[in-house]
């Protein structure tokens, strides 16, 4: 079964600079699929890393399965991370290991399973992502899309209860993006695992998740059930979900900051806790 995550009043900055985002509160409901949207550079990847305890927030609290990460010892953090699968934006495969060894790595590192058991699990996950036959290749020998899928297979190998995917579909063609969405929906239905997915793919956002959140100009500007989000009258949400050039979001931060976003960006409503 999936575990939920919750953040309360979360703020993150780097080196004393303006926060990437401030006062973010939301609940990633257990067993559901949630998609996080937002223009490039709004801190989606930073959010995922903070949620999993790889980055420390300036303020606020993170809970996974009701346990506060921000108060955990390294050992407790290690234990909770083992229940989570992460697909990083760049795939983060080890360049010197073939795909098989990359996917087997967490099992060899964190379990006492025999190589025979490991083989069964690795081949099953390769099958899920459609990569049986590619196990002997090095990451440099496969396409970017295949590296993503191998990263997903590795994220799934420990039967995680919470799965974080940072742009699993970037670099995939439309058919494979749709197939990946289907794979995620099936995994969610079969295992009940909770998914939090960062994507720029509007089609995925419109069809896959139960909930959608959006970060914009350092704020969580919306977090709602998908149907409500798709019907939102907030200009920034409408522009993003319609991939429109008309609206508050511009090409540069400067335009965003000086644009007509005003109220929308200033009045976030997360799931208040
Ligand atoms: N380790 C770090 N040290 C300093 N600044 C960082 C670090 N990681 C991220 N940032 C900054 O935080 C901001 C948000 O970055 P992030 O990668 O989270 O954006 P994003 O929303 O994931 O963008 P994209 O859609 O392009 O992947 C950027 O300004 C980035 O430069
Ligand atoms: Mg990112």
Short mmCIF file of C-alpha atoms and ligand atoms in Angstrom, two decimals:
data_model
loop_
_atom_site.label_atom_id
_atom_site.label_comp_id
_atom_site.label_asym_id
_atom_site.label_seq_id
_atom_site.Cartn_x
_atom_site.Cartn_y
_atom_site.Cartn_z
CA UNK A 1 0.00 0.00 0.00
CA UNK A 2 1.03 3.56 -0.54
CA UNK A 3 2.08 6.04 2.06
CA UNK A 4 1.18 9.70 1.97
CA UNK A 5 3.39 12.70 2.41
CA UNK A 6 2.65 16.08 3.83
CA UNK A 7 4.52 19.35 3.95
CA UNK A 8 3.62 22.24 6.21
CA UNK A 9 4.88 25.79 5.83
CA UNK A 10 7.90 24.69 3.80
CA UNK A 11 10.41 27.32 2.66
CA UNK A 12 13.69 26.64 0.83
CA UNK A 13 16.47 28.98 -0.21
CA UNK A 14 20.09 28.50 -1.25
CA UNK A 15 23.04 30.51 0.09
CA UNK A 16 20.90 33.26 1.58
CA UNK A 17 19.24 34.05 -1.75
CA UNK A 18 15.54 34.71 -2.27
CA UNK A 19 13.63 31.51 -1.43
CA UNK A 20 12.96 29.17 -4.34
CA UNK A 21 9.48 28.81 -2.83
CA UNK A 22 7.96 29.84 0.51
CA UNK A 23 5.35 28.59 2.91
CA UNK A 24 4.28 25.60 0.84
CA UNK A 25 1.71 23.38 2.55
CA UNK A 26 0.16 20.40 0.82
CA UNK A 27 -0.76 16.77 1.27
CA UNK A 28 0.20 14.11 -1.24
CA UNK A 29 -2.67 11.68 -0.57
CA UNK A 30 -1.76 8.09 0.09
CA UNK A 31 -2.43 5.66 -2.74
CA UNK A 32 -3.16 8.40 -5.29
CA UNK A 33 -1.27 9.90 -8.21
CA UNK A 34 -0.39 13.57 -7.84
CA UNK A 35 1.20 15.70 -10.55
CA UNK A 36 3.26 18.80 -9.78
CA UNK A 37 3.39 21.42 -12.52
CA UNK A 38 5.17 24.72 -12.90
CA UNK A 39 7.36 26.67 -15.30
CA UNK A 40 11.07 25.80 -15.54
CA UNK A 41 13.06 26.98 -12.56
CA UNK A 42 10.13 27.26 -10.13
CA UNK A 43 11.69 24.67 -7.88
CA UNK A 44 9.88 21.43 -8.67
CA UNK A 45 13.05 19.32 -8.51
CA UNK A 46 14.08 21.13 -5.32
CA UNK A 47 10.64 20.31 -3.89
CA UNK A 48 11.02 16.58 -4.59
CA UNK A 49 14.51 16.54 -3.07
CA UNK A 50 13.28 18.38 0.03
CA UNK A 51 10.35 15.99 0.37
CA UNK A 52 12.68 13.01 0.46
CA UNK A 53 15.12 14.65 2.87
CA UNK A 54 17.98 15.16 0.39
CA UNK A 55 17.71 18.91 0.91
CA UNK A 56 16.94 20.58 4.20
CA UNK A 57 14.21 23.24 4.26
CA UNK A 58 14.87 26.63 5.88
CA UNK A 59 11.52 26.41 7.63
CA UNK A 60 8.59 24.05 7.81
CA UNK A 61 8.05 20.35 8.28
CA UNK A 62 7.94 17.28 6.06
CA UNK A 63 6.03 14.15 7.04
CA UNK A 64 6.09 10.79 5.30
CA UNK A 65 3.62 8.25 6.62
CA UNK A 66 3.00 10.63 9.50
CA UNK A 67 6.67 10.66 10.57
CA UNK A 68 8.49 13.94 10.63
CA UNK A 69 11.55 13.78 8.37
CA UNK A 70 12.87 17.09 9.51
CA UNK A 71 13.31 15.67 13.05
CA UNK A 72 14.87 12.35 12.05
CA UNK A 73 18.29 10.93 12.74
CA UNK A 74 20.31 9.77 9.73
CA UNK A 75 19.43 6.18 10.51
CA UNK A 76 15.68 6.90 10.59
CA UNK A 77 15.96 8.91 7.40
CA UNK A 78 17.74 6.01 5.74
CA UNK A 79 14.95 3.66 6.79
CA UNK A 80 12.19 5.87 5.45
CA UNK A 81 14.05 6.50 2.18
CA UNK A 82 14.14 2.76 1.58
CA UNK A 83 10.35 2.87 1.38
CA UNK A 84 10.53 5.49 -1.35
CA UNK A 85 11.54 5.16 -4.99
CA UNK A 86 12.97 8.15 -6.78
CA UNK A 87 13.45 8.77 -10.48
CA UNK A 88 15.69 11.82 -10.75
CA UNK A 89 15.35 14.26 -13.61
CA UNK A 90 18.62 13.11 -15.22
CA UNK A 91 17.98 9.41 -14.59
CA UNK A 92 21.07 9.31 -12.34
CA UNK A 93 22.29 5.94 -13.59
CA UNK A 94 25.83 4.85 -12.81
CA UNK A 95 27.72 5.33 -16.08
CA UNK A 96 30.15 2.48 -15.56
CA UNK A 97 27.45 -0.13 -14.78
CA UNK A 98 25.27 -1.84 -17.31
CA UNK A 99 21.49 -1.46 -17.07
CA UNK A 100 21.07 -4.76 -15.24
CA UNK A 101 23.57 -3.84 -12.53
CA UNK A 102 22.10 -0.35 -12.22
CA UNK A 103 18.65 -1.76 -11.55
CA UNK A 104 19.98 -4.49 -9.26
CA UNK A 105 22.02 -1.97 -7.26
CA UNK A 106 19.43 -1.05 -4.57
CA UNK A 107 18.65 -4.74 -3.99
CA UNK A 108 22.31 -5.65 -3.60
CA UNK A 109 22.90 -2.62 -1.40
CA UNK A 110 19.88 -2.77 0.89
CA UNK A 111 18.68 -6.40 0.96
CA UNK A 112 20.10 -9.86 1.49
CA UNK A 113 18.35 -11.33 -1.52
CA UNK A 114 20.16 -13.98 -3.51
CA UNK A 115 21.33 -13.22 -7.05
CA UNK A 116 18.63 -15.58 -8.27
CA UNK A 117 15.89 -13.55 -6.53
CA UNK A 118 17.48 -10.34 -7.70
CA UNK A 119 17.45 -11.60 -11.29
CA UNK A 120 13.74 -12.37 -11.08
CA UNK A 121 12.93 -8.89 -9.75
CA UNK A 122 15.21 -7.01 -12.16
CA UNK A 123 13.84 -8.85 -15.19
CA UNK A 124 10.25 -8.22 -14.05
CA UNK A 125 10.91 -4.48 -13.69
CA UNK A 126 12.68 -4.40 -17.06
CA UNK A 127 9.57 -5.99 -18.49
CA UNK A 128 7.36 -3.31 -16.89
CA UNK A 129 9.32 -0.56 -18.65
CA UNK A 130 9.70 -2.50 -21.91
CA UNK A 131 13.46 -2.93 -21.75
CA UNK A 132 14.00 -6.69 -21.66
CA UNK A 133 16.98 -7.33 -23.95
CA UNK A 134 18.74 -4.07 -23.07
CA UNK A 135 20.13 -5.23 -19.75
CA UNK A 136 23.73 -5.64 -20.94
CA UNK A 137 24.01 -2.12 -22.36
CA UNK A 138 25.74 0.79 -20.68
CA UNK A 139 23.75 3.99 -20.04
CA UNK A 140 25.83 5.75 -22.73
CA UNK A 141 24.74 3.17 -25.29
CA UNK A 142 20.98 3.77 -24.99
CA UNK A 143 18.72 6.71 -25.83
CA UNK A 144 17.69 9.38 -23.33
CA UNK A 145 14.17 7.97 -23.22
CA UNK A 146 15.52 4.50 -22.46
CA UNK A 147 17.68 5.93 -19.66
CA UNK A 148 14.50 7.40 -18.16
CA UNK A 149 12.75 4.07 -18.33
CA UNK A 150 15.76 2.29 -16.81
CA UNK A 151 15.71 4.90 -14.02
CA UNK A 152 12.03 4.14 -13.46
CA UNK A 153 12.76 0.40 -13.31
CA UNK A 154 15.42 1.09 -10.70
CA UNK A 155 13.02 3.30 -8.70
CA UNK A 156 10.55 0.39 -8.60
CA UNK A 157 12.91 -2.33 -7.54
CA UNK A 158 12.41 -2.10 -3.76
CA UNK A 159 8.59 -2.16 -4.01
CA UNK A 160 8.34 1.44 -2.86
CA UNK A 161 5.24 2.78 -1.14
CA UNK A 162 5.94 6.33 -2.31
CA UNK A 163 7.36 6.97 -5.76
CA UNK A 164 8.71 10.36 -6.82
CA UNK A 165 9.34 10.87 -10.52
CA UNK A 166 11.00 14.00 -11.84
CA UNK A 167 9.96 14.42 -15.47
CA UNK A 168 9.81 10.72 -16.27
CA UNK A 169 8.48 11.60 -19.73
CA UNK A 170 10.90 14.30 -20.85
CA UNK A 171 12.74 13.14 -23.96
CA UNK A 172 10.11 10.54 -24.77
CA UNK A 173 8.10 10.61 -27.97
CA UNK A 174 4.30 11.06 -27.63
CA UNK A 175 3.48 7.38 -27.96
CA UNK A 176 6.02 6.35 -25.33
CA UNK A 177 4.85 9.18 -23.07
CA UNK A 178 1.31 7.81 -23.30
CA UNK A 179 2.58 4.28 -22.66
CA UNK A 180 4.55 5.48 -19.64
CA UNK A 181 1.41 7.15 -18.27
CA UNK A 182 -0.43 3.88 -18.72
CA UNK A 183 2.36 1.98 -16.96
CA UNK A 184 2.20 4.39 -14.00
CA UNK A 185 -1.60 4.11 -13.81
CA UNK A 186 -1.34 0.30 -13.84
CA UNK A 187 1.40 0.26 -11.20
CA UNK A 188 -0.71 2.54 -9.04
CA UNK A 189 -3.77 0.32 -9.45
CA UNK A 190 -1.83 -2.91 -8.84
CA UNK A 191 0.38 -1.86 -5.93
CA UNK A 192 -1.54 1.04 -4.41
CA UNK A 193 1.75 2.97 -4.28
CA UNK A 194 1.53 6.74 -3.99
CA UNK A 195 2.99 8.68 -6.93
CA UNK A 196 4.20 12.25 -7.06
CA UNK A 197 5.18 13.15 -10.60
CA UNK A 198 6.73 16.29 -11.97
CA UNK A 199 5.89 16.70 -15.62
CA UNK A 200 5.71 19.30 -18.36
CA UNK A 201 3.48 17.06 -20.41
CA UNK A 202 0.02 18.60 -20.47
CA UNK A 203 -1.58 15.47 -21.84
CA UNK A 204 -0.22 13.48 -18.90
CA UNK A 205 -1.41 16.15 -16.46
CA UNK A 206 -4.87 16.19 -18.03
CA UNK A 207 -5.38 12.43 -17.92
CA UNK A 208 -3.22 10.63 -15.35
CA UNK A 209 -3.40 12.15 -11.86
CA UNK A 210 -6.01 12.32 -9.13
CA UNK A 211 -4.57 15.64 -7.93
CA UNK A 212 -2.59 18.47 -9.49
CA UNK A 213 -0.45 21.09 -7.78
CA UNK A 214 1.23 24.06 -9.39
CA UNK A 215 4.25 26.09 -8.30
CA UNK A 216 4.67 29.57 -9.71
CA UNK A 217 6.82 32.51 -8.65
CA UNK A 218 7.85 30.95 -5.38
CA UNK A 219 4.35 29.96 -4.29
CA UNK A 220 2.08 26.96 -4.45
CA UNK A 221 -0.67 28.67 -6.45
CA UNK A 222 -3.01 25.71 -6.63
CA UNK A 223 -3.44 22.18 -5.35
CA UNK A 224 -6.72 20.51 -6.23
CA UNK A 225 -8.35 17.42 -7.60
CA UNK A 226 -7.66 17.09 -11.31
CA UNK A 227 -11.20 17.88 -12.47
CA UNK A 228 -11.27 21.08 -10.41
CA UNK A 229 -7.85 22.06 -11.63
CA UNK A 230 -8.85 21.51 -15.28
CA UNK A 231 -11.86 23.77 -14.70
CA UNK A 232 -9.84 26.40 -12.82
CA UNK A 233 -10.37 30.03 -13.72
CA UNK A 234 -6.99 31.12 -12.34
CA UNK A 235 -5.17 32.73 -15.27
CA UNK A 236 -1.83 31.11 -14.48
CA UNK A 237 -3.34 27.63 -14.21
CA UNK A 238 -5.41 28.06 -17.37
CA UNK A 239 -2.44 29.33 -19.33
CA UNK A 240 -0.26 26.44 -18.25
CA UNK A 241 -2.81 23.69 -18.81
CA UNK A 242 -3.71 25.14 -22.21
CA UNK A 243 -0.05 25.68 -23.16
CA UNK A 244 -1.04 29.20 -24.14
CA UNK A 245 1.19 32.21 -24.74
CA UNK A 246 -1.62 34.44 -23.45
CA UNK A 247 -1.40 34.91 -19.70
CA UNK A 248 0.84 35.88 -16.83
CA UNK A 249 3.64 33.38 -17.53
CA UNK A 250 6.41 34.82 -19.69
CA UNK A 251 9.73 33.65 -21.05
CA UNK A 252 11.86 35.21 -18.33
CA UNK A 253 11.65 35.63 -14.60
CA UNK A 254 11.69 39.40 -15.13
CA UNK A 255 8.55 39.33 -17.18
CA UNK A 256 6.91 37.01 -14.68
CA UNK A 257 7.84 39.25 -11.78
CA UNK A 258 6.56 42.38 -13.53
CA UNK A 259 3.69 40.73 -15.31
CA UNK A 260 0.01 40.77 -14.66
CA UNK A 261 0.12 37.72 -12.44
CA UNK A 262 -0.57 39.86 -9.34
CA UNK A 263 -3.31 38.23 -7.39
CA UNK A 264 -2.95 34.77 -8.75
CA UNK A 265 0.60 34.32 -7.58
CA UNK A 266 -0.02 36.10 -4.30
CA UNK A 267 -2.97 34.00 -3.22
CA UNK A 268 -1.95 30.42 -3.18
CA UNK A 269 -4.23 27.93 -1.63
CA UNK A 270 -2.58 24.71 -0.79
CA UNK A 271 -4.38 22.12 1.22
CA UNK A 272 -4.07 24.14 4.37
CA UNK A 273 -2.93 22.22 7.39
N1 LIG B 1 21.90 22.73 -5.13
C1 LIG B 1 21.52 23.95 -5.49
N2 LIG B 1 22.22 25.05 -5.12
C2 LIG B 1 21.82 26.29 -5.46
N3 LIG B 1 20.73 26.56 -6.20
C3 LIG B 1 19.99 25.53 -6.59
C4 LIG B 1 20.34 24.17 -6.28
N4 LIG B 1 19.40 23.34 -6.82
C5 LIG B 1 18.52 24.16 -7.45
N5 LIG B 1 18.85 25.45 -7.32
C6 LIG B 1 18.10 26.61 -7.85
O1 LIG B 1 16.74 26.47 -7.46
C7 LIG B 1 15.88 26.93 -8.48
C8 LIG B 1 14.86 25.88 -8.83
O2 LIG B 1 15.50 24.79 -9.48
P1 LIG B 1 14.75 23.44 -9.88
O3 LIG B 1 15.77 22.58 -10.51
O4 LIG B 1 14.05 22.90 -8.69
O5 LIG B 1 13.66 23.96 -10.95
P2 LIG B 1 12.59 23.08 -11.75
O6 LIG B 1 11.25 23.66 -11.45
O7 LIG B 1 12.82 21.65 -11.46
O8 LIG B 1 12.97 23.42 -13.27
P3 LIG B 1 12.87 22.49 -14.60
O9 LIG B 1 11.42 22.42 -14.98
O10 LIG B 1 13.67 23.23 -15.62
O11 LIG B 1 13.46 21.15 -14.25
C9 LIG B 1 16.77 27.32 -9.65
O12 LIG B 1 16.94 28.71 -9.62
C10 LIG B 1 18.07 26.62 -9.35
O13 LIG B 1 19.16 27.32 -9.86
MG1 LIG B 2 13.43 20.07 -12.52
#
